[in-house]
Coordinates of C-alpha atoms in Angstrom, one line a residue:
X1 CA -16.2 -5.2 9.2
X2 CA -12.9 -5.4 11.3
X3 CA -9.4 -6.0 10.7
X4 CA -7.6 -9.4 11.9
X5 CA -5.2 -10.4 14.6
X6 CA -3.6 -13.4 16.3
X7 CA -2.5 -14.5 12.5
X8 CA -1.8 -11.0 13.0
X9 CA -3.6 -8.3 10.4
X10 CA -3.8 -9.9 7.0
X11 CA -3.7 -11.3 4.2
X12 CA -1.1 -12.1 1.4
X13 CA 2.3 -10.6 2.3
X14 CA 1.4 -8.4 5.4
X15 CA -1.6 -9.1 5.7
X16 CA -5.2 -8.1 8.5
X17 CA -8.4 -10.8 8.4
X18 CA -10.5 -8.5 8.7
X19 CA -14.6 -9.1 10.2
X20 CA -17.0 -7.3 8.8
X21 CA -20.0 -7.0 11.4
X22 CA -23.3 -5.1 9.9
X23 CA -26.3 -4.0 12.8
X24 CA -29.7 -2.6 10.3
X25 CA -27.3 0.0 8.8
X26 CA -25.1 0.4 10.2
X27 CA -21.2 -0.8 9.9
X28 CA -18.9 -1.9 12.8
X29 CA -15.2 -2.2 11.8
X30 CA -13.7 -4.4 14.7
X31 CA -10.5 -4.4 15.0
X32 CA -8.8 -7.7 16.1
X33 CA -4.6 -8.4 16.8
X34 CA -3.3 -11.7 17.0
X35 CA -2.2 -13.3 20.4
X36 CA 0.4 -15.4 19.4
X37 CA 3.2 -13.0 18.3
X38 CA 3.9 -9.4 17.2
X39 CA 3.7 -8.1 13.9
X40 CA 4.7 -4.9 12.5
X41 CA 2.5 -3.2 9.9
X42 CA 6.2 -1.7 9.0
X43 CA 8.2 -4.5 8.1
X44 CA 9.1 -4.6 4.4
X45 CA 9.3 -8.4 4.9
X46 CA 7.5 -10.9 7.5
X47 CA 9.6 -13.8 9.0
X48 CA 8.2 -16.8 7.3
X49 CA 8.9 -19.6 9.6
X50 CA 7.0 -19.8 13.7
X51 CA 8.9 -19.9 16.8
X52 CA 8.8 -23.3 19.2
X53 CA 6.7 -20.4 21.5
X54 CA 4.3 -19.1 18.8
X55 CA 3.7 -22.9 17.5
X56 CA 2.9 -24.6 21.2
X57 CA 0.6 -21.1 21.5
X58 CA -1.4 -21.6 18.4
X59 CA -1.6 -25.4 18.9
X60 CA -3.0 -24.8 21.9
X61 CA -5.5 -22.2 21.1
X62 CA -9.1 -24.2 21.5
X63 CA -11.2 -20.8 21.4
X64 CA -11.3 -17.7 19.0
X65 CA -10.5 -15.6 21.8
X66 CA -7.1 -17.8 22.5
X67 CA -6.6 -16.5 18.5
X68 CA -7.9 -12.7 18.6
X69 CA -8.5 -9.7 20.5
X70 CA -10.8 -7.0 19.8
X71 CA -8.4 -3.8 19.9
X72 CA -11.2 -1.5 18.2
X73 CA -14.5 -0.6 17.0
X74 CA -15.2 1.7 13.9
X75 CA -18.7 2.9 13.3
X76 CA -19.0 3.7 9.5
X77 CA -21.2 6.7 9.2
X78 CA -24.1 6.7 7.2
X79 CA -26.6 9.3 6.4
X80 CA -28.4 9.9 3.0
X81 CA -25.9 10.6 0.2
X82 CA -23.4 7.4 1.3
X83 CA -26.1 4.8 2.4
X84 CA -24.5 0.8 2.3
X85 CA -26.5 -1.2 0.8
X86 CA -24.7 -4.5 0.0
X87 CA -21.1 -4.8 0.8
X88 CA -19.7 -6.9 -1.9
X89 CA -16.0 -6.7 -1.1
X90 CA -14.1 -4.8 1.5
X91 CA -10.2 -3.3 1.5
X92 CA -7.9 -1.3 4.1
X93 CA -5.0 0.7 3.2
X94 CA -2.4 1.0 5.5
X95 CA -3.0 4.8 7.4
X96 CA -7.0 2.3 8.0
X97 CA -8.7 4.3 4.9
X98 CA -12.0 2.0 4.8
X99 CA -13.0 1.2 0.9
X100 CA -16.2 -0.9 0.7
X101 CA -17.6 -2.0 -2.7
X102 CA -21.6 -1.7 -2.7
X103 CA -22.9 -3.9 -5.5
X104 CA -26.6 -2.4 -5.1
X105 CA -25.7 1.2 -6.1
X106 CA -22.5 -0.6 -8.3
X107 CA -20.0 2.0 -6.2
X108 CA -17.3 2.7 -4.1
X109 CA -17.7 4.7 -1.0
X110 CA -14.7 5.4 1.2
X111 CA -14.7 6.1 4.9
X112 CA -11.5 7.8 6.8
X113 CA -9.8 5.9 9.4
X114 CA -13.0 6.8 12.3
X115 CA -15.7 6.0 9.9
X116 CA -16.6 9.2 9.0
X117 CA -17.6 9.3 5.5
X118 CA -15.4 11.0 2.5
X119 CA -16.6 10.5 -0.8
X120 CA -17.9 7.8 -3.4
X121 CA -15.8 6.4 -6.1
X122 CA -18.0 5.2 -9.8
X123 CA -21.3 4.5 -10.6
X124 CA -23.1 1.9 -12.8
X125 CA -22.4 1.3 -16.0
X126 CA -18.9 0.1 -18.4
X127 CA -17.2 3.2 -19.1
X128 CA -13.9 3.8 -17.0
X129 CA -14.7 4.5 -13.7
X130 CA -17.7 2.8 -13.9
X131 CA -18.6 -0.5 -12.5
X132 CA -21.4 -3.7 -12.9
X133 CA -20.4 -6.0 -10.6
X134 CA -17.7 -5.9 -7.6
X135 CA -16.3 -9.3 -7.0
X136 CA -13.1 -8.1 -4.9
X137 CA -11.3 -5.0 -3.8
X138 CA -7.4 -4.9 -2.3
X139 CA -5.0 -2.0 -1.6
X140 CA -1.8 -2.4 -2.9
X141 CA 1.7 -1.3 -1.2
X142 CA 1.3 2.5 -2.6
X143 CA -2.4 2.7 -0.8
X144 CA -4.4 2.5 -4.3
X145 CA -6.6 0.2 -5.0
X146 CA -7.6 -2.7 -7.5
X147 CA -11.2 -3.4 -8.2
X148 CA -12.2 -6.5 -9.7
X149 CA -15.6 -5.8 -11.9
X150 CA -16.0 -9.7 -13.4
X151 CA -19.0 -8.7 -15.3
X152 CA -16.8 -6.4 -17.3
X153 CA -13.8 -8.5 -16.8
X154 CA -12.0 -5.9 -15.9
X155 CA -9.6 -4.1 -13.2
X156 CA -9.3 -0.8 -12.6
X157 CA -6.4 0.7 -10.3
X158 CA -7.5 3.8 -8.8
X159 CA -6.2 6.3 -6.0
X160 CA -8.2 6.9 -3.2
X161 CA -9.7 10.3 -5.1
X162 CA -11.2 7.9 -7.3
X163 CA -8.3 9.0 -10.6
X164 CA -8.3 5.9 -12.8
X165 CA -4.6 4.5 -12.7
X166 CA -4.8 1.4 -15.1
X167 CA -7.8 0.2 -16.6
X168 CA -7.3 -3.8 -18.0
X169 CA -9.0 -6.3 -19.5
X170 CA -8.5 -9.4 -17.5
X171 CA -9.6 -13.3 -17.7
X172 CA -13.0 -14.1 -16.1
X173 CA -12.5 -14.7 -11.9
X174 CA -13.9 -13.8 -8.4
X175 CA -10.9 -12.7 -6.4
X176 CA -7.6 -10.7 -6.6
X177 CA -4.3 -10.4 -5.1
X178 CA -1.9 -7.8 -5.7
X179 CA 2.1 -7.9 -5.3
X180 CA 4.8 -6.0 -4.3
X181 CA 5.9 -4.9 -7.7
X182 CA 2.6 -3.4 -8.9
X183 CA 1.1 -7.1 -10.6
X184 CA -1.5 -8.8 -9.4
X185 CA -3.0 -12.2 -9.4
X186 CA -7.0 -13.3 -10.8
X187 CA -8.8 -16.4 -9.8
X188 CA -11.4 -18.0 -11.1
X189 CA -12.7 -20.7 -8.4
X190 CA -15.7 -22.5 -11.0
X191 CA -13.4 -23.3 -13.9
X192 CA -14.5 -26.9 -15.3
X193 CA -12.9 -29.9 -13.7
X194 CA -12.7 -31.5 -17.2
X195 CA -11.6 -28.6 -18.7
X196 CA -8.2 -27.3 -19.5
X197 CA -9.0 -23.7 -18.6
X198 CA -6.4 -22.2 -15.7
X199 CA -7.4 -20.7 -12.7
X200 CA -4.7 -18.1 -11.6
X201 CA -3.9 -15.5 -14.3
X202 CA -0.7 -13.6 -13.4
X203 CA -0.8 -9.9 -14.7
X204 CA 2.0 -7.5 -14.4
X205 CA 1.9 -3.4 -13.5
X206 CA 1.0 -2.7 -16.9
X207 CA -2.4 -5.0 -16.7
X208 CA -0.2 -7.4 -19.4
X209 CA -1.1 -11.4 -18.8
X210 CA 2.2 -13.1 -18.0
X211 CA 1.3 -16.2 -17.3
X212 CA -1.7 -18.6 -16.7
X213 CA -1.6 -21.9 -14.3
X214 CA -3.1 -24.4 -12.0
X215 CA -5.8 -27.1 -12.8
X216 CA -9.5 -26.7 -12.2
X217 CA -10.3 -27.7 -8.2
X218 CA -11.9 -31.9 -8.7
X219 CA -15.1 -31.2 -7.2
X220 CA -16.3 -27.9 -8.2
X221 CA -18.9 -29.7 -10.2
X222 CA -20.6 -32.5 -7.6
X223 CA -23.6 -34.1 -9.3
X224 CA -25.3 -31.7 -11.5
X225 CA -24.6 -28.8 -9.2
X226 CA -21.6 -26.6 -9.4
X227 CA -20.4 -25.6 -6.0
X228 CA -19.3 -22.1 -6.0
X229 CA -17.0 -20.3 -4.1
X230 CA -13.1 -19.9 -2.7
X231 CA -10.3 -17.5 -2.4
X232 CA -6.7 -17.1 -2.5
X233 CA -4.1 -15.7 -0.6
X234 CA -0.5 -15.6 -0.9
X235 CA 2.6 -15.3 1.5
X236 CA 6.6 -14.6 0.4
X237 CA 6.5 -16.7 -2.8
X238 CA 4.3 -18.6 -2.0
X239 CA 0.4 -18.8 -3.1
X240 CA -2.6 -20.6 -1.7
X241 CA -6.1 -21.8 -3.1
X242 CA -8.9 -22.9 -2.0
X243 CA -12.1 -24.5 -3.3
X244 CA -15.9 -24.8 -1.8
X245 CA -16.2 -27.8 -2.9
X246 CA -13.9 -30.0 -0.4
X247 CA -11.5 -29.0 2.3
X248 CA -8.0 -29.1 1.0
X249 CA -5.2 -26.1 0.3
X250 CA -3.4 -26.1 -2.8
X251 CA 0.3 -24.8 -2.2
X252 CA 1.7 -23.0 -6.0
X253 CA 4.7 -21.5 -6.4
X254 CA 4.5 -17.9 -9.0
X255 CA 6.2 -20.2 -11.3
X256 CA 2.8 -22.0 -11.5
X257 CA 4.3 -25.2 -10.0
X258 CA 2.1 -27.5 -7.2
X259 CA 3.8 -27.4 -4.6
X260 CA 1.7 -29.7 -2.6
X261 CA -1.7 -29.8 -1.2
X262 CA -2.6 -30.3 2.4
X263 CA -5.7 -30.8 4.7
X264 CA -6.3 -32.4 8.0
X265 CA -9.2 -35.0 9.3
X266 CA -11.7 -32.4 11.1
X267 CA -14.1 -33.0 13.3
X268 CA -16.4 -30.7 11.9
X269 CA -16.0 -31.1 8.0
X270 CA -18.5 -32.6 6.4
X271 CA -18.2 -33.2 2.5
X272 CA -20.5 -33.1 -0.3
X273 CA -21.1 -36.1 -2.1
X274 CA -22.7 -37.1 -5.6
X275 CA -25.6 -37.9 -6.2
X276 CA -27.0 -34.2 -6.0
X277 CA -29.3 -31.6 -7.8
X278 CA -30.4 -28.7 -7.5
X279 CA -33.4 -30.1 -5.4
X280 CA -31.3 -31.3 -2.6
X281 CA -31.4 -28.8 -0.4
X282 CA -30.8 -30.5 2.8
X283 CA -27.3 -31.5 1.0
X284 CA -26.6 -28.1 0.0
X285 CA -27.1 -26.8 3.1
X286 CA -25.7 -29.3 5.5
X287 CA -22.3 -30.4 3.8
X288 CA -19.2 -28.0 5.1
X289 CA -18.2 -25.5 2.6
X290 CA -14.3 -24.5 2.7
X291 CA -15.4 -20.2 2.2
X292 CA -11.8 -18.6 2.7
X293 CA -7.6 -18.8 3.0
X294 CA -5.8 -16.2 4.2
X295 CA -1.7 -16.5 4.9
X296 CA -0.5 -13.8 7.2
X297 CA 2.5 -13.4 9.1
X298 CA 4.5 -14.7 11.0
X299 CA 3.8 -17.8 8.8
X300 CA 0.4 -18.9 9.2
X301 CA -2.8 -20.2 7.2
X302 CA -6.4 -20.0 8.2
X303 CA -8.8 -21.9 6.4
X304 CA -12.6 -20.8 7.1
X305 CA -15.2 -23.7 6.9
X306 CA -18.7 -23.0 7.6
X307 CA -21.9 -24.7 7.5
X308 CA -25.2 -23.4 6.2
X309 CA -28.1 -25.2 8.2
X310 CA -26.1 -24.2 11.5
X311 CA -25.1 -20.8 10.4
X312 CA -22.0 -21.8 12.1
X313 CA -18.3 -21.2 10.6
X314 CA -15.2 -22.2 11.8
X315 CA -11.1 -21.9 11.8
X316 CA -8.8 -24.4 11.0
X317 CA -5.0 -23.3 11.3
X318 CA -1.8 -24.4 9.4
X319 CA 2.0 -23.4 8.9
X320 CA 2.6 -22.1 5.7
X321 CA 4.7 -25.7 5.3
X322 CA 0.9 -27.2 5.5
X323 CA 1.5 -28.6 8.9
X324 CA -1.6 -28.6 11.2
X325 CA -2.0 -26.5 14.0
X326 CA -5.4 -26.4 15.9
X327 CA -8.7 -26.2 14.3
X328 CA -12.3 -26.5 14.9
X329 CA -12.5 -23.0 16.3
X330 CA -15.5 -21.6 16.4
X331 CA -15.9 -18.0 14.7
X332 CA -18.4 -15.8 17.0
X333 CA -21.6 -15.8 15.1
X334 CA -22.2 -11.8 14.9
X335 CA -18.5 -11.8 13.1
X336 CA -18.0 -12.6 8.8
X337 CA -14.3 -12.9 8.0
X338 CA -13.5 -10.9 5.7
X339 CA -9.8 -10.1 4.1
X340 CA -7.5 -7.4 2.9
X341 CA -3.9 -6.3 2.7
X342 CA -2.2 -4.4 4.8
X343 CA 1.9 -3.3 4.2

């Protein structure tokens, strides 16, 4: 796991990408910081728009490295009362507290700052404080933390002793984003393309559903196969989606209003087309797979597209007006992007 960089550290308002690298068992946090501008993890409020200077640097980036710098490593300690098994979802509050979901023994286990191990948080099961399933975990701007469980269809706010905060019912979905005034944001990325179900459900601090929007993604069903996958991010008022299924960003206001969606020609995107079953594996594993979107300051969006049979992923890199950037950047193979907020 690691925290991000050139896009500076986040994801959502003030956000870190983070990279989550495992070796056997053991964890490597490695910290990355953006190359292209500074970014304070104090600012109550990033700039939103990019300098002439910070745009002709990221446009010119051809290499991960022109994007990010490794600043640090973190070892997460393991011995045999906090073993990892399989890290479903991964958050960061802002003094670097490490809270990593592990779906295999349905808990929580939270690591200090150096990786030394504190304490577990739940175990399986559906009583509070208990969890099934971990789809997504994010610190909010008081440093507790939201845990999507989407086989309970629930969230539960917790402090980092593990105290229960808000338990909630919420509306079926595979990643979360909190805001600044204690809500948070659902989505579900497989909703039905002929369906009229939403896909972003808008809770308030109480856990109370405010409002549902946005149409199902075209493609999520391609053939007889439903593509699975995508994430979410959002920046100042501002919210972005993404799909497996094809490479495009959907721009939505909080009001639940399209903004616009944008996408570029890339060199290494390949789409998915129909006819397809299950049985066509060389499809399913060859076609380019849009995986993540995360907006972080000083007004950028990264999209992640990777590609199973090569085991290869890739960045592609926006404004957060949806203008293009540079793009076919090869991620470092020993590194998975992973996400999480940072204040």
């Amino acid at each position: 796991m690691l925290t991000s960089s050139p896009l500076c550290s986040g994801f959502y308002r003030t956000m870190t990408a983070h990279i989550m690298k495992l070796v056997l068992s053991v964890s490597l946090i490695v910290i990355l910081t953006h190359l292209f501008g500074a970014c304070s993890r104090k600012e109550s409020r990033p700039a939103s728009k990019l300098s002439r200077t910070q745009v002709e640097r990221i446009s010119a980036a051809k290499k991960f490295e022109d994007l990010f710098e490794k600043t640090s490593e973190v070892e997460l300690k393991q011995d045999s009362s906090c073993l990892i098994g399989t890290i479903s979802a991964l958050a960061i509050t802002r003094n670097g507290t490490i809270i990593v979901g592990d779906n295999s023994a349905h808990r929580i286990l939270v690591f200090d700052a150096s990786g030394n191990f504190l304490r577990t948080i739940g175990n399986p099961g559906a009583g509070p404080g208990e969890f099934l399933r971990i789809a997504w975990l994010e610190a909010d701007s008081r440093d507790n933390v939201l845990c999507l469980d989407n086989k309970l269809d629930r969230v539960t706010r917790f402090d980092l002793f593990g105290n229960p905060l808000l338990i909630c019912r919420v509306e079926y979905g595979f990643r979360l984003v909190s805001n600044d005034d204690g809500g948070f944001l659902v989505y579900n990325y497989i909703a039905h393309p002929n369906s009229s179900q939403s896909i972003l459900f808008l809770y308030d601090s109480t856990g109370s559903l405010r409002k549902k929007f946005g149409s199902p993604f075209l493609k999520v069903i391609v053939g007889q196969v439903p593509i699975s996958g995508g994430s979410i991010s959002t920046y100042e008022n501002k919210i972005f989606a993404v799909q497996a299924s094809e490479f495009s960003v959907r721009m939505m206001s909080f009001e639940g209003e399209t903004i616009k969606e944008f996408t570029r020609n890339s060199p290494i995107y390949k789409p998915i087309e129909p006819p397809l079953t299950f049985l066509d594996k060389e499809k399913l594993d060859s076609f380019t797979a849009t995986a993540s979107v995360f907006a972080i300051p000083p007004g950028v969006v990264c999209v992640t597209l990777m590609r199973n049979n090569l085991m290869q992923s890739w960045l592609e890199v926006f404004d957060t007006d949806g203008n293009f950037l540079t793009g076919a950047i090869e991620i470092p193979s020993d590194l998975e992007s992973c996400r999480t907020k940072h204040n």
